[in-house]
Short mmCIF file of C-alpha atoms in Angstrom, two decimals:
data_model
loop_
_atom_site.label_atom_id
_atom_site.label_comp_id
_atom_site.label_asym_id
_atom_site.label_seq_id
_atom_site.Cartn_x
_atom_site.Cartn_y
_atom_site.Cartn_z
CA MET A 1 0.00 0.00 0.00
CA VAL A 2 1.10 3.56 -0.69
CA VAL A 3 -0.33 6.53 1.20
CA ALA A 4 0.42 9.78 -0.55
CA ALA A 5 0.85 12.71 1.83
CA GLY A 6 1.41 15.35 -0.80
CA SER A 7 3.03 18.73 -0.36
CA GLY A 8 0.17 20.81 -1.76
CA SER A 9 -2.29 22.66 0.47
CA ARG A 10 -5.37 24.77 -0.18
CA LEU A 11 -6.26 25.03 3.48
CA GLY A 12 -4.44 28.30 4.01
CA ALA A 13 -1.89 26.60 6.24
CA SER A 14 1.89 26.74 6.15
CA VAL A 15 2.14 22.94 6.33
CA PRO A 16 1.12 20.28 3.79
CA LYS A 17 -2.56 19.47 4.12
CA ALA A 18 -1.83 15.90 5.24
CA PHE A 19 -0.34 17.39 8.41
CA VAL A 20 -3.18 19.84 9.07
CA PRO A 21 -4.92 18.75 12.30
CA LEU A 22 -8.42 17.32 12.26
CA ALA A 23 -9.84 16.97 15.79
CA GLY A 24 -6.31 17.33 17.11
CA VAL A 25 -4.76 14.66 14.89
CA PRO A 26 -3.00 15.33 11.56
CA MET A 27 -5.05 14.10 8.63
CA LEU A 28 -2.28 11.65 7.81
CA GLY A 29 -2.84 10.05 11.22
CA HIS A 30 -6.52 9.46 10.45
CA ALA A 31 -5.61 8.06 7.04
CA LEU A 32 -3.12 5.65 8.58
CA ARG A 33 -5.69 4.48 11.12
CA GLY A 34 -8.02 3.52 8.31
CA ALA A 35 -5.34 1.80 6.26
CA LEU A 36 -3.81 -0.14 9.14
CA SER A 37 -7.25 -1.23 10.35
CA CYS A 38 -7.73 -3.14 7.10
CA THR A 39 -6.63 -6.71 7.85
CA ALA A 40 -5.49 -7.24 4.26
CA VAL A 41 -2.87 -4.47 4.52
CA SER A 42 0.50 -6.11 5.23
CA GLU A 43 2.72 -3.06 4.88
CA VAL A 44 2.42 0.68 4.31
CA VAL A 45 4.65 3.16 2.54
CA VAL A 46 3.99 6.81 3.33
CA VAL A 47 5.22 9.23 0.70
CA ALA A 48 5.84 12.62 2.31
CA PRO A 49 7.64 15.90 1.57
CA ALA A 50 11.30 15.88 2.62
CA ALA A 51 10.74 18.56 5.28
CA HIS A 52 8.08 16.43 6.98
CA ARG A 53 9.58 12.96 6.69
CA GLY A 54 10.45 12.89 10.38
CA ASP A 55 6.98 14.07 11.36
CA ALA A 56 5.45 11.28 9.29
CA GLU A 57 7.69 8.67 10.91
CA VAL A 58 6.75 9.78 14.43
CA LEU A 59 3.07 9.88 13.51
CA ALA A 60 3.18 6.41 11.96
CA GLU A 61 4.87 4.97 15.03
CA GLY A 62 2.17 6.45 17.23
CA VAL A 63 -0.69 5.06 15.14
CA CYS A 64 0.89 1.60 15.08
CA ARG A 65 1.18 1.66 18.88
CA GLU A 66 -2.40 2.87 19.23
CA LEU A 67 -3.76 0.08 17.02
CA GLY A 68 -1.31 -2.59 18.15
CA SER A 69 -0.37 -3.02 14.50
CA SER A 70 2.75 -4.94 13.55
CA ALA A 71 2.56 -3.99 9.88
CA PRO A 72 5.79 -2.26 8.83
CA VAL A 73 5.44 1.39 7.87
CA ALA A 74 8.15 3.04 5.79
CA VAL A 75 8.34 6.74 5.00
CA VAL A 76 9.96 7.92 1.77
CA VAL A 77 10.34 11.32 0.17
CA GLY A 78 8.00 12.06 -2.71
CA GLY A 79 8.69 13.57 -6.09
CA ALA A 80 7.77 16.81 -7.83
CA GLU A 81 4.38 15.55 -9.04
CA ARG A 82 1.75 13.21 -7.61
CA GLY A 83 2.67 10.41 -10.01
CA ASP A 84 6.35 10.71 -9.12
CA SER A 85 5.47 10.28 -5.45
CA VAL A 86 3.46 7.13 -6.10
CA ALA A 87 6.31 5.72 -8.16
CA ALA A 88 8.69 6.43 -5.26
CA GLY A 89 6.42 4.50 -2.93
CA LEU A 90 6.10 1.59 -5.34
CA ALA A 91 9.87 1.30 -5.58
CA VAL A 92 10.27 0.35 -1.92
CA LEU A 93 7.37 -2.07 -1.47
CA GLY A 94 8.35 -5.58 -0.41
CA ASP A 95 8.73 -8.22 -3.11
CA ALA A 96 5.88 -10.30 -1.68
CA VAL A 97 3.28 -7.56 -2.24
CA GLU A 98 1.00 -8.43 -5.17
CA ILE A 99 -1.91 -6.04 -4.58
CA VAL A 100 -1.18 -2.34 -4.19
CA LEU A 101 -3.52 0.28 -2.76
CA VAL A 102 -2.85 3.92 -3.56
CA HIS A 103 -4.52 6.18 -1.02
CA ASP A 104 -4.66 9.95 -0.68
CA ALA A 105 -4.16 11.14 2.90
CA ALA A 106 -6.56 13.98 2.14
CA ARG A 107 -9.31 11.32 2.08
CA CYS A 108 -8.47 10.66 5.70
CA LEU A 109 -11.90 9.41 6.85
CA THR A 110 -12.32 6.66 4.28
CA PRO A 111 -14.03 3.77 6.12
CA VAL A 112 -12.27 0.43 6.42
CA ALA A 113 -15.15 -1.17 4.50
CA VAL A 114 -14.06 0.72 1.38
CA PHE A 115 -10.52 -0.66 1.72
CA ASP A 116 -11.99 -4.14 2.10
CA ARG A 117 -14.19 -3.82 -1.00
CA VAL A 118 -11.30 -2.63 -3.15
CA VAL A 119 -8.95 -5.39 -1.99
CA ALA A 120 -11.62 -8.06 -2.46
CA ALA A 121 -12.31 -6.94 -6.01
CA VAL A 122 -8.63 -7.04 -7.00
CA ALA A 123 -8.18 -10.40 -5.28
CA GLY A 124 -11.24 -11.59 -7.20
CA GLY A 125 -9.59 -10.95 -10.56
CA ALA A 126 -9.90 -7.25 -11.44
CA VAL A 127 -6.57 -5.67 -12.37
CA ALA A 128 -7.61 -2.18 -11.28
CA VAL A 129 -10.37 -1.08 -8.90
CA VAL A 130 -11.53 2.34 -7.74
CA PRO A 131 -14.26 3.26 -5.25
CA GLY A 132 -16.78 5.76 -6.49
CA THR A 133 -20.10 7.41 -5.69
CA ALA A 134 -22.96 8.44 -7.95
CA VAL A 135 -22.85 11.99 -9.31
CA VAL A 136 -25.89 13.94 -8.13
CA ASP A 137 -25.19 17.25 -9.90
CA THR A 138 -25.88 17.90 -13.56
CA ILE A 139 -22.50 18.11 -15.31
CA LYS A 140 -21.87 20.39 -18.28
CA GLN A 141 -18.96 20.02 -20.69
CA VAL A 142 -17.76 23.42 -21.92
CA ASP A 143 -15.37 24.68 -24.58
CA ALA A 144 -12.39 27.01 -24.11
CA GLU A 145 -14.72 30.03 -24.13
CA GLY A 146 -17.05 28.62 -21.50
CA PHE A 147 -19.91 27.63 -23.79
CA VAL A 148 -21.68 24.33 -23.16
CA VAL A 149 -20.89 21.66 -25.73
CA GLY A 150 -22.50 18.70 -24.01
CA THR A 151 -24.38 17.35 -21.02
CA PRO A 152 -23.21 13.87 -20.03
CA ASP A 153 -25.76 11.41 -18.70
CA ARG A 154 -25.01 11.54 -14.99
CA SER A 155 -26.38 8.02 -14.45
CA ALA A 156 -23.17 6.76 -16.07
CA LEU A 157 -20.86 9.07 -14.08
CA ARG A 158 -19.04 8.32 -10.84
CA ALA A 159 -17.02 10.56 -8.53
CA VAL A 160 -13.89 8.53 -7.88
CA GLN A 161 -12.23 8.20 -4.47
CA THR A 162 -9.31 6.35 -2.89
CA PRO A 163 -7.88 3.88 -2.05
CA GLN A 164 -7.45 2.72 -5.62
CA GLY A 165 -6.37 -0.89 -5.88
CA PHE A 166 -4.19 -2.56 -8.50
CA ARG A 167 -2.46 -5.74 -9.35
CA ARG A 168 1.10 -4.69 -8.72
CA ASP A 169 2.54 -5.75 -12.07
CA VAL A 170 -0.12 -3.74 -13.92
CA LEU A 171 0.47 -0.59 -11.89
CA GLU A 172 4.24 -0.85 -12.29
CA ARG A 173 3.81 -1.32 -16.03
CA ALA A 174 1.60 1.79 -16.15
CA HIS A 175 4.16 3.89 -14.28
CA ALA A 176 6.94 2.62 -16.53
CA VAL A 177 5.12 4.27 -19.45
CA SER A 178 4.21 7.52 -17.68
CA SER A 179 3.38 8.80 -14.20
CA ASP A 180 1.57 11.87 -15.52
CA ALA A 181 -2.12 11.60 -14.62
CA THR A 182 -4.56 12.89 -12.04
CA ASP A 183 -4.97 9.38 -10.67
CA ASP A 184 -3.34 5.98 -11.10
CA ALA A 185 -6.46 4.47 -12.62
CA GLY A 186 -5.98 6.89 -15.50
CA LEU A 187 -2.50 5.49 -16.11
CA VAL A 188 -3.85 1.95 -16.18
CA GLU A 189 -6.65 2.97 -18.55
CA ARG A 190 -4.00 4.14 -21.03
CA LEU A 191 -2.65 0.60 -21.12
CA GLY A 192 -6.02 -0.55 -22.40
CA GLU A 193 -6.82 -2.33 -19.13
CA ARG A 194 -10.33 -2.26 -17.67
CA VAL A 195 -10.88 -0.42 -14.38
CA LEU A 196 -13.70 -1.63 -12.13
CA VAL A 197 -15.66 0.81 -9.96
CA VAL A 198 -16.95 -0.45 -6.61
CA GLU A 199 -19.11 1.34 -4.08
CA GLY A 200 -17.41 4.26 -2.36
CA ASP A 201 -18.57 6.20 0.67
CA PRO A 202 -19.52 9.85 1.32
CA ARG A 203 -17.14 9.85 4.30
CA ALA A 204 -14.23 9.45 1.89
CA LEU A 205 -14.48 13.11 0.94
CA LYS A 206 -11.29 14.85 -0.12
CA VAL A 207 -10.31 17.51 2.41
CA THR A 208 -8.97 20.37 0.33
CA THR A 209 -10.59 23.56 1.61
CA PRO A 210 -11.45 24.94 5.07
CA ALA A 211 -15.09 24.04 4.38
CA ASP A 212 -14.05 20.44 3.71
CA LEU A 213 -12.14 20.40 6.99
CA ASP A 214 -15.25 21.59 8.82
CA ALA A 215 -17.33 18.90 7.12
CA ALA A 216 -14.80 16.22 8.10
CA ALA A 217 -14.88 17.43 11.73
CA ARG A 218 -18.67 17.10 11.74
CA LEU A 219 -18.39 13.58 10.35
CA LEU A 220 -15.99 12.65 13.16
CA THR A 221 -18.37 14.05 15.74
CA ALA A 222 -21.25 12.04 14.26
CA THR A 223 -19.39 8.70 14.41
#
């Protein structure tokens, strides 16, 4: 498994968003709790900015103690772009790992059930699996000038979340071609491989703005 704790932040903070506190715990800590609570996860690689590698190591040690987890957690420095960071995490996974989950620490409240569904689908034969939820808004496709050129049928649309699961050899083959995409499923799609969508969860929202952080805090209070 690879947990990406990227360097970008739109929360108005001076630290990467993965280290912004949510109910007193950095978002990365919540993300690690979810990942390490999945019984299928045998090891975790956290990809973090160089300046926060030590912080990530201390945080990971604390979460492992809290959960009584014996799964090894390594922390490596990420690259310039999201895809580079995932590739850096892939490079240090143990040889025995056959299924890889790529998770965004900004989706720090993803329930363990979502991890389980993704792993089960890959273990069942899918080469790439992403969790997703139905799109409730009407989506408009526009041209460069802002004029509408199409209205996709929203019944066929899904808002994709993480963790995204892959057969390791397929994901490595995708990154060998290019790491330039907004998500790893997109890289696998370019290979001509089919990507399966399983049920996601509203709690797996991506915390990007202060409003998202407030929403995540309310979700924690409600659970």
